[in-house]
Short mmCIF file of C-alpha atoms in Angstrom, two decimals:
data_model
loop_
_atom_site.label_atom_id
_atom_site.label_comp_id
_atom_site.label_asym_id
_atom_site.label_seq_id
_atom_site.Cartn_x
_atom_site.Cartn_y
_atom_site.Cartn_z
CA UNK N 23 -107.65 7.25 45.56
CA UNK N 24 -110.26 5.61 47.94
CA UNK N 25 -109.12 4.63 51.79
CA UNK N 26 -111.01 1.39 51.44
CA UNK N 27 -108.07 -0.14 49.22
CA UNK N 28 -106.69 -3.13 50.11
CA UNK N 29 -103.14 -3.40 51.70
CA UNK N 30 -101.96 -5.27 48.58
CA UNK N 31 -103.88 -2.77 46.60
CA UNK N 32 -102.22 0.14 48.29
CA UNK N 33 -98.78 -1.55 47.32
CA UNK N 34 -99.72 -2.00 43.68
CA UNK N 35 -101.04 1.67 43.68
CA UNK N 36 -97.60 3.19 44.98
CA UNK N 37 -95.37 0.90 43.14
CA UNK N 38 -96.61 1.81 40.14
CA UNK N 39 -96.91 6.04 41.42
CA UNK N 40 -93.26 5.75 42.04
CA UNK N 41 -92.74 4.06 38.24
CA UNK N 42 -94.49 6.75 36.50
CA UNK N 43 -91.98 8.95 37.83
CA UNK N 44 -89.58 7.33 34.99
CA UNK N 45 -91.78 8.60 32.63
CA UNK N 46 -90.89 12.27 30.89
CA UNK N 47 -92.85 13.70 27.85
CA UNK N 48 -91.94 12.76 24.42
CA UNK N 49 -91.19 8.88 25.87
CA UNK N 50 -92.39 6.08 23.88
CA UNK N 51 -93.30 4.10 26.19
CA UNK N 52 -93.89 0.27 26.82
CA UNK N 53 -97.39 -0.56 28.72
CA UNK N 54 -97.01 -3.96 30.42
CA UNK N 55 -100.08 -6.24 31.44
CA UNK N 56 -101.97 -7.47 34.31
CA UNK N 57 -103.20 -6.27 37.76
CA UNK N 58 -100.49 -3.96 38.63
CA UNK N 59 -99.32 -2.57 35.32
CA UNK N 60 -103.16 -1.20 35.19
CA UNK N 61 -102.50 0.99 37.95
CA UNK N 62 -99.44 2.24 35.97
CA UNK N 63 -101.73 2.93 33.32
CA UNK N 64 -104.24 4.71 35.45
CA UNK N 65 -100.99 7.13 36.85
CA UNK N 66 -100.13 7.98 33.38
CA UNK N 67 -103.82 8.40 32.13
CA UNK N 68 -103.67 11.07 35.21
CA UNK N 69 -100.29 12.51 34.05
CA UNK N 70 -101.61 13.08 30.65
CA UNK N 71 -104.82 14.72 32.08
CA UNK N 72 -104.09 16.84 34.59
CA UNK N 73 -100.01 17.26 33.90
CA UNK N 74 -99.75 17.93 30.14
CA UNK N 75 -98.04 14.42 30.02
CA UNK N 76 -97.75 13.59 26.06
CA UNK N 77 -95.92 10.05 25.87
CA UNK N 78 -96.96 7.32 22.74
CA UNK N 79 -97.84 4.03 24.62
CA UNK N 80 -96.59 0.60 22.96
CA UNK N 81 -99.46 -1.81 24.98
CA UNK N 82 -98.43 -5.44 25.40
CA UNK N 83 -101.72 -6.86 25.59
CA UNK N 84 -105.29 -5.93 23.76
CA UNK N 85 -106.43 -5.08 27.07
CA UNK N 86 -103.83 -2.91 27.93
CA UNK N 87 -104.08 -1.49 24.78
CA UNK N 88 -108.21 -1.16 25.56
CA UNK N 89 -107.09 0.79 28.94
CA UNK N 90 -104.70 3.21 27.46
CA UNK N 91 -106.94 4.72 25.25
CA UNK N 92 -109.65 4.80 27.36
CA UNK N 93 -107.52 7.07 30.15
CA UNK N 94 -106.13 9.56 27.23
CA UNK N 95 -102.73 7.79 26.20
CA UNK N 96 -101.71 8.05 22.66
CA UNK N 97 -101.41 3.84 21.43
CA UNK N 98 -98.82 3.47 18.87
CA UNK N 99 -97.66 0.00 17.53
CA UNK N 100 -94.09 -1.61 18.33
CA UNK N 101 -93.81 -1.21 14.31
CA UNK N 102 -94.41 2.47 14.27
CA UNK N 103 -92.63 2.85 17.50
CA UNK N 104 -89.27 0.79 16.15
CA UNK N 105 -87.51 1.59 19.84
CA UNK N 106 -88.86 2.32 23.30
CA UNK N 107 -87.47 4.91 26.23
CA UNK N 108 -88.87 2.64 28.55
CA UNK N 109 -91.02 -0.17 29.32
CA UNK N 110 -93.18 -0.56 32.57
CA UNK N 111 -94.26 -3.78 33.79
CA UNK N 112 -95.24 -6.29 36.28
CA UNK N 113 -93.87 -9.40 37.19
CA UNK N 114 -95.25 -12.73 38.94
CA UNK N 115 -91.75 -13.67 40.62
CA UNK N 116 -88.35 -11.66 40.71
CA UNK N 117 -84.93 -13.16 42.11
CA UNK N 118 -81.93 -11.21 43.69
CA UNK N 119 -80.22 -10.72 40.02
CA UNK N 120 -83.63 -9.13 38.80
CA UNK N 121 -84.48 -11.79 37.04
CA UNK N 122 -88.01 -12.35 36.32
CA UNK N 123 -91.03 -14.94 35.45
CA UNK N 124 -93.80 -13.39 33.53
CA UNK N 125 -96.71 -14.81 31.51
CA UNK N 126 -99.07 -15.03 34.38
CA UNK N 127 -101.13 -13.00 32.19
CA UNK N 128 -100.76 -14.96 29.45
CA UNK N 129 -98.71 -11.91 27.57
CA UNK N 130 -95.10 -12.69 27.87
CA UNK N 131 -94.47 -13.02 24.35
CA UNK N 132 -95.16 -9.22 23.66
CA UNK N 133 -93.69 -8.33 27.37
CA UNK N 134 -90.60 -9.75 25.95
CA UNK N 135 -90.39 -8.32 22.78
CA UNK N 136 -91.62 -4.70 23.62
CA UNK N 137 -88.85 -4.77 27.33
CA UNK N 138 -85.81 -5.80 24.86
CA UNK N 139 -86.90 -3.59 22.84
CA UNK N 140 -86.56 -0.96 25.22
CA UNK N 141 -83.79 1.21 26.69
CA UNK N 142 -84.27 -0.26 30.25
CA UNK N 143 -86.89 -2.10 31.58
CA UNK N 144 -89.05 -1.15 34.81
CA UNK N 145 -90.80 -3.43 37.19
CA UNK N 146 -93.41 -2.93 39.32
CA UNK N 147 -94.48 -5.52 42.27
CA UNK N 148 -95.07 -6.10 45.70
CA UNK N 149 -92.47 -7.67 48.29
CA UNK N 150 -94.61 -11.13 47.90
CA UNK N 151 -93.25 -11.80 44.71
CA UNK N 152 -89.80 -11.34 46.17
CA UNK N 153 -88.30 -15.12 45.66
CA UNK N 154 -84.19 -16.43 46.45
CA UNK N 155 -84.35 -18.91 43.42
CA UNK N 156 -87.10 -18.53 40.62
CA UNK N 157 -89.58 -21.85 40.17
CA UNK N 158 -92.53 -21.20 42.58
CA UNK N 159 -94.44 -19.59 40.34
CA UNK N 160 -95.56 -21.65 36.99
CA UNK N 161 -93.12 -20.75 34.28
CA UNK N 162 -95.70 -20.05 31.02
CA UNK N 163 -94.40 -21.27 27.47
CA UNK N 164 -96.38 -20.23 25.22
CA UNK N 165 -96.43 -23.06 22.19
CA UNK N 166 -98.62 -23.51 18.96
CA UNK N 167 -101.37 -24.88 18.63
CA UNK N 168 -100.48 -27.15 15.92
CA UNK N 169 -99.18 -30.70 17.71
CA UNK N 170 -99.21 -28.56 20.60
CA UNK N 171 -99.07 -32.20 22.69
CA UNK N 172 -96.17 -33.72 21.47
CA UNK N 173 -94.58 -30.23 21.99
CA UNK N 174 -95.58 -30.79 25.64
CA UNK N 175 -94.01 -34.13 25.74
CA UNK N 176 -90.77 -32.71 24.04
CA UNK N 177 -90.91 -30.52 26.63
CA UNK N 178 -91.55 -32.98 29.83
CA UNK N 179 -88.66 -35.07 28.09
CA UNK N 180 -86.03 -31.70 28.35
CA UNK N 181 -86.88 -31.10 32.11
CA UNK N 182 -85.60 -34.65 33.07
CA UNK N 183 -81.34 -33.52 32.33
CA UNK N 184 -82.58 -29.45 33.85
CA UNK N 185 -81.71 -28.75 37.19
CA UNK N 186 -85.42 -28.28 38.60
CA UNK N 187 -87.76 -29.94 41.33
CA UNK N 188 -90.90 -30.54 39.39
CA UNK N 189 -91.59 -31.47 36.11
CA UNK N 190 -95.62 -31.18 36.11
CA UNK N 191 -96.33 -29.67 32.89
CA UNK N 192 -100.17 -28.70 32.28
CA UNK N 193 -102.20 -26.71 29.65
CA UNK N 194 -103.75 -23.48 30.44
CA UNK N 195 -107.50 -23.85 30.22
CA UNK N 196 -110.00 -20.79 30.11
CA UNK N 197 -113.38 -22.44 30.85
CA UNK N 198 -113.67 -26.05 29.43
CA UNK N 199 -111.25 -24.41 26.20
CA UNK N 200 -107.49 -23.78 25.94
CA UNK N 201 -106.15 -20.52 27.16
CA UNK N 202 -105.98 -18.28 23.41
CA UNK N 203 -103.20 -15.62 23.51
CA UNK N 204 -103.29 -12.37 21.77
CA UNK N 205 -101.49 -14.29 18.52
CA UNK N 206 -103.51 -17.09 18.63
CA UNK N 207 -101.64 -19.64 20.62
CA UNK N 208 -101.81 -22.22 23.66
CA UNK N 209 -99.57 -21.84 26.94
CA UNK N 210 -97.78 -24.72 28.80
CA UNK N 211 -97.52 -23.67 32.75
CA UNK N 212 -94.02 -25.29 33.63
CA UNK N 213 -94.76 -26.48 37.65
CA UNK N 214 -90.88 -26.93 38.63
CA UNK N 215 -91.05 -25.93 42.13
CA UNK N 216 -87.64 -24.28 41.70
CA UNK N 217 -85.33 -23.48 39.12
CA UNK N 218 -81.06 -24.21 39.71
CA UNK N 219 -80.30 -22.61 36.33
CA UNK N 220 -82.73 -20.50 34.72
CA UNK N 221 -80.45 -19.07 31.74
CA UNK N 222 -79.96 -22.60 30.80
CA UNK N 223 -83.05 -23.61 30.81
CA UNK N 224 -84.65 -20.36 28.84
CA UNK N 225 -81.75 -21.51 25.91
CA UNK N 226 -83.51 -25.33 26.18
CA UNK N 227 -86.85 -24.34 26.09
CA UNK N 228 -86.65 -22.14 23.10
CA UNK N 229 -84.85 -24.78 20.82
CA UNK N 230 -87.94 -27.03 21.09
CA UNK N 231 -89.87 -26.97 17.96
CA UNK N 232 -93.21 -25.39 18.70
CA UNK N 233 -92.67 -23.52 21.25
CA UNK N 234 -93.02 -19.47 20.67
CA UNK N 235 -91.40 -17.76 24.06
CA UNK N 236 -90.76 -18.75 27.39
CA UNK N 237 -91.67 -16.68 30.84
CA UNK N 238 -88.38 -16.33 31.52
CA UNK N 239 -86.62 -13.17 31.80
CA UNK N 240 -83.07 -12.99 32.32
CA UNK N 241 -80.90 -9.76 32.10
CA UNK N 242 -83.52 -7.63 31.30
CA UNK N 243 -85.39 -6.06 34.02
CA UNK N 244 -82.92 -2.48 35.03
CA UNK N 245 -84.82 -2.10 38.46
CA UNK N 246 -87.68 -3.14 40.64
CA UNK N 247 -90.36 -0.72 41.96
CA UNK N 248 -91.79 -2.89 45.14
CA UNK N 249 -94.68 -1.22 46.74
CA UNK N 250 -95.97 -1.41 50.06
CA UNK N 251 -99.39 -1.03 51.93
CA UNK N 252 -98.24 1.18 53.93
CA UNK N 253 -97.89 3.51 51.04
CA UNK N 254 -93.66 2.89 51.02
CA UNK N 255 -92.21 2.03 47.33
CA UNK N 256 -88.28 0.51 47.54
CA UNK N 257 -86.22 1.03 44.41
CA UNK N 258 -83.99 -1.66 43.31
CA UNK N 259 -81.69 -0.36 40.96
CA UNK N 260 -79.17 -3.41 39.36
CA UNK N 261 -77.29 -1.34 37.76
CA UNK N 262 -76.43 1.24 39.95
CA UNK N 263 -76.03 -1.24 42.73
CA UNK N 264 -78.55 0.94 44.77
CA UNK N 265 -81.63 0.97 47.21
CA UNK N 266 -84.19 3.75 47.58
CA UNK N 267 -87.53 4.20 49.53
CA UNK N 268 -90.51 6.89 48.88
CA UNK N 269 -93.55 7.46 50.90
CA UNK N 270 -96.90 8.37 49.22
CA UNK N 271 -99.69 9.68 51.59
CA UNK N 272 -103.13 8.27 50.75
CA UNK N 273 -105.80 10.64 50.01
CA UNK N 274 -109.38 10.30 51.07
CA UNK N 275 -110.63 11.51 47.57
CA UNK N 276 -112.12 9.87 44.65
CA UNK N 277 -110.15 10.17 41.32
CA UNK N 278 -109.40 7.80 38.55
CA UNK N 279 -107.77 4.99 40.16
CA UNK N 280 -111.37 4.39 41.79
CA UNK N 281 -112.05 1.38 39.27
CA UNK N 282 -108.91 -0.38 39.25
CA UNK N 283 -108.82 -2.81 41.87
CA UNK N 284 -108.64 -6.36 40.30
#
């Protein structure tokens, strides 16, 4: 790995070098998307080449599935997969309980179904997404297409009895066009500042007609990898109630992970 990463590069990088350590051969495992689940990628591409490594990869995304094979990992559908070992992914906020917002990517609907579809659920991060009460971060819902705006003011209407701070609701955009996901649909980003009672509002937010899957993810996520840049990565295990901390040294040679910087 090149010296000239960034710190928050460096933290993605050992985050996701202490995640892969979850990972044994004959896993079926699930591939999360975004920034810092392509550095996971990138460790198990390297696992697979130079270890022997043979795990099937269940991708979450086209372009995690687009990575996977090009570093050597065997792609296999959720389908042909029916149950996972493990899933591996990132997160854009995570609260003391482990509970998560995801969908900055615009891939939470397969994150979801490929994590609870998974014996447990890792996630990889750095200590900025480290929050007391979810809500900074837009919460994605990803809705259809079809009426999609009086889904959004179905939805504007619900936040008035939830127990948030904001209730700005806008459409992603990609260029002058609405954000497409993988299955075809728009996203609503949720600006609520903070959240008082996420599992309640998950259950609202998914009775709405129209709307496909929330960003929130409650009781799912088993343990946090949180890297650092100074090449420390902190295990938060929920389940086990515990706390660990690896070092990785940084290497002043070129190898794989040369291209992954986002």
């Amino acid at each position: 790995m090149s010296i000239d990463l960034s710190p928050i590069d460096k933290a993605k990088f050992v985050a996701a070098k202490r995640a892969a350590q979850y990972v044994e051969s004959g896993m079926k495992v699930g591939l999360g998307t975004g920034s810092t689940a392509s550095w996971l990628v990138k460790c198990l591409g390297e696992m697979v080449r130079d270890d022997g490594l043979k795990i099937q990869g269940v991708p979450t995304s086209s372009r995690t599935a687009a990575l996977a094979r090009e570093v050597g990992i065997e792609v296999i559908s959720l389908d042909e997969a029916k149950w996972l070992d493990i899933c591996i992914d990132g997160a854009d906020e995570f609260d003391p309980n482990l509970n998560l917002i995801k969908g900055g990517g615009g891939a939470h609907l397969q994150e979801k179904i490929v994590a609870t579809a998974s014996d447990q659920m890792i996630v990889i991060t750095d200590a900025s997404k480290s929050v007391e009460t979810l809500g900074a971060f837009p919460l994605p819902l990803e809705v259809i297409p079809f009426g999609w705006q009086t889904t959004k003011t179905i939805v504007e209407e619900a936040l008035v009895g939830m127990d948030v701070l904001g209730r700005n609701v806008s459409l992603r955009m990609n260029g002058d066009a609405p954000y497409v996901t993988d299955e075809g649909n728009h996203i609503l980003d949720l600006h609520l500042n903070r959240i008082g009672n996420a599992r309640q509002l998950s259950l609202v937010l998914n009775q709405i007609p129209g709307v496909v899957e929330n960003g929130l993810f409650i009781d799912i996520c088993d343990a946090v990898v949180i890297g650092y840049g100074d090449g420390r990565a902190e295990v938060r295990d929920i389940n086990n109630g515990t706390v660990d901390e690896t070092k990785f040294d940084f290497l002043a040679e070129d190898n794989i992970f040369g291209d992954v910087a986002e």
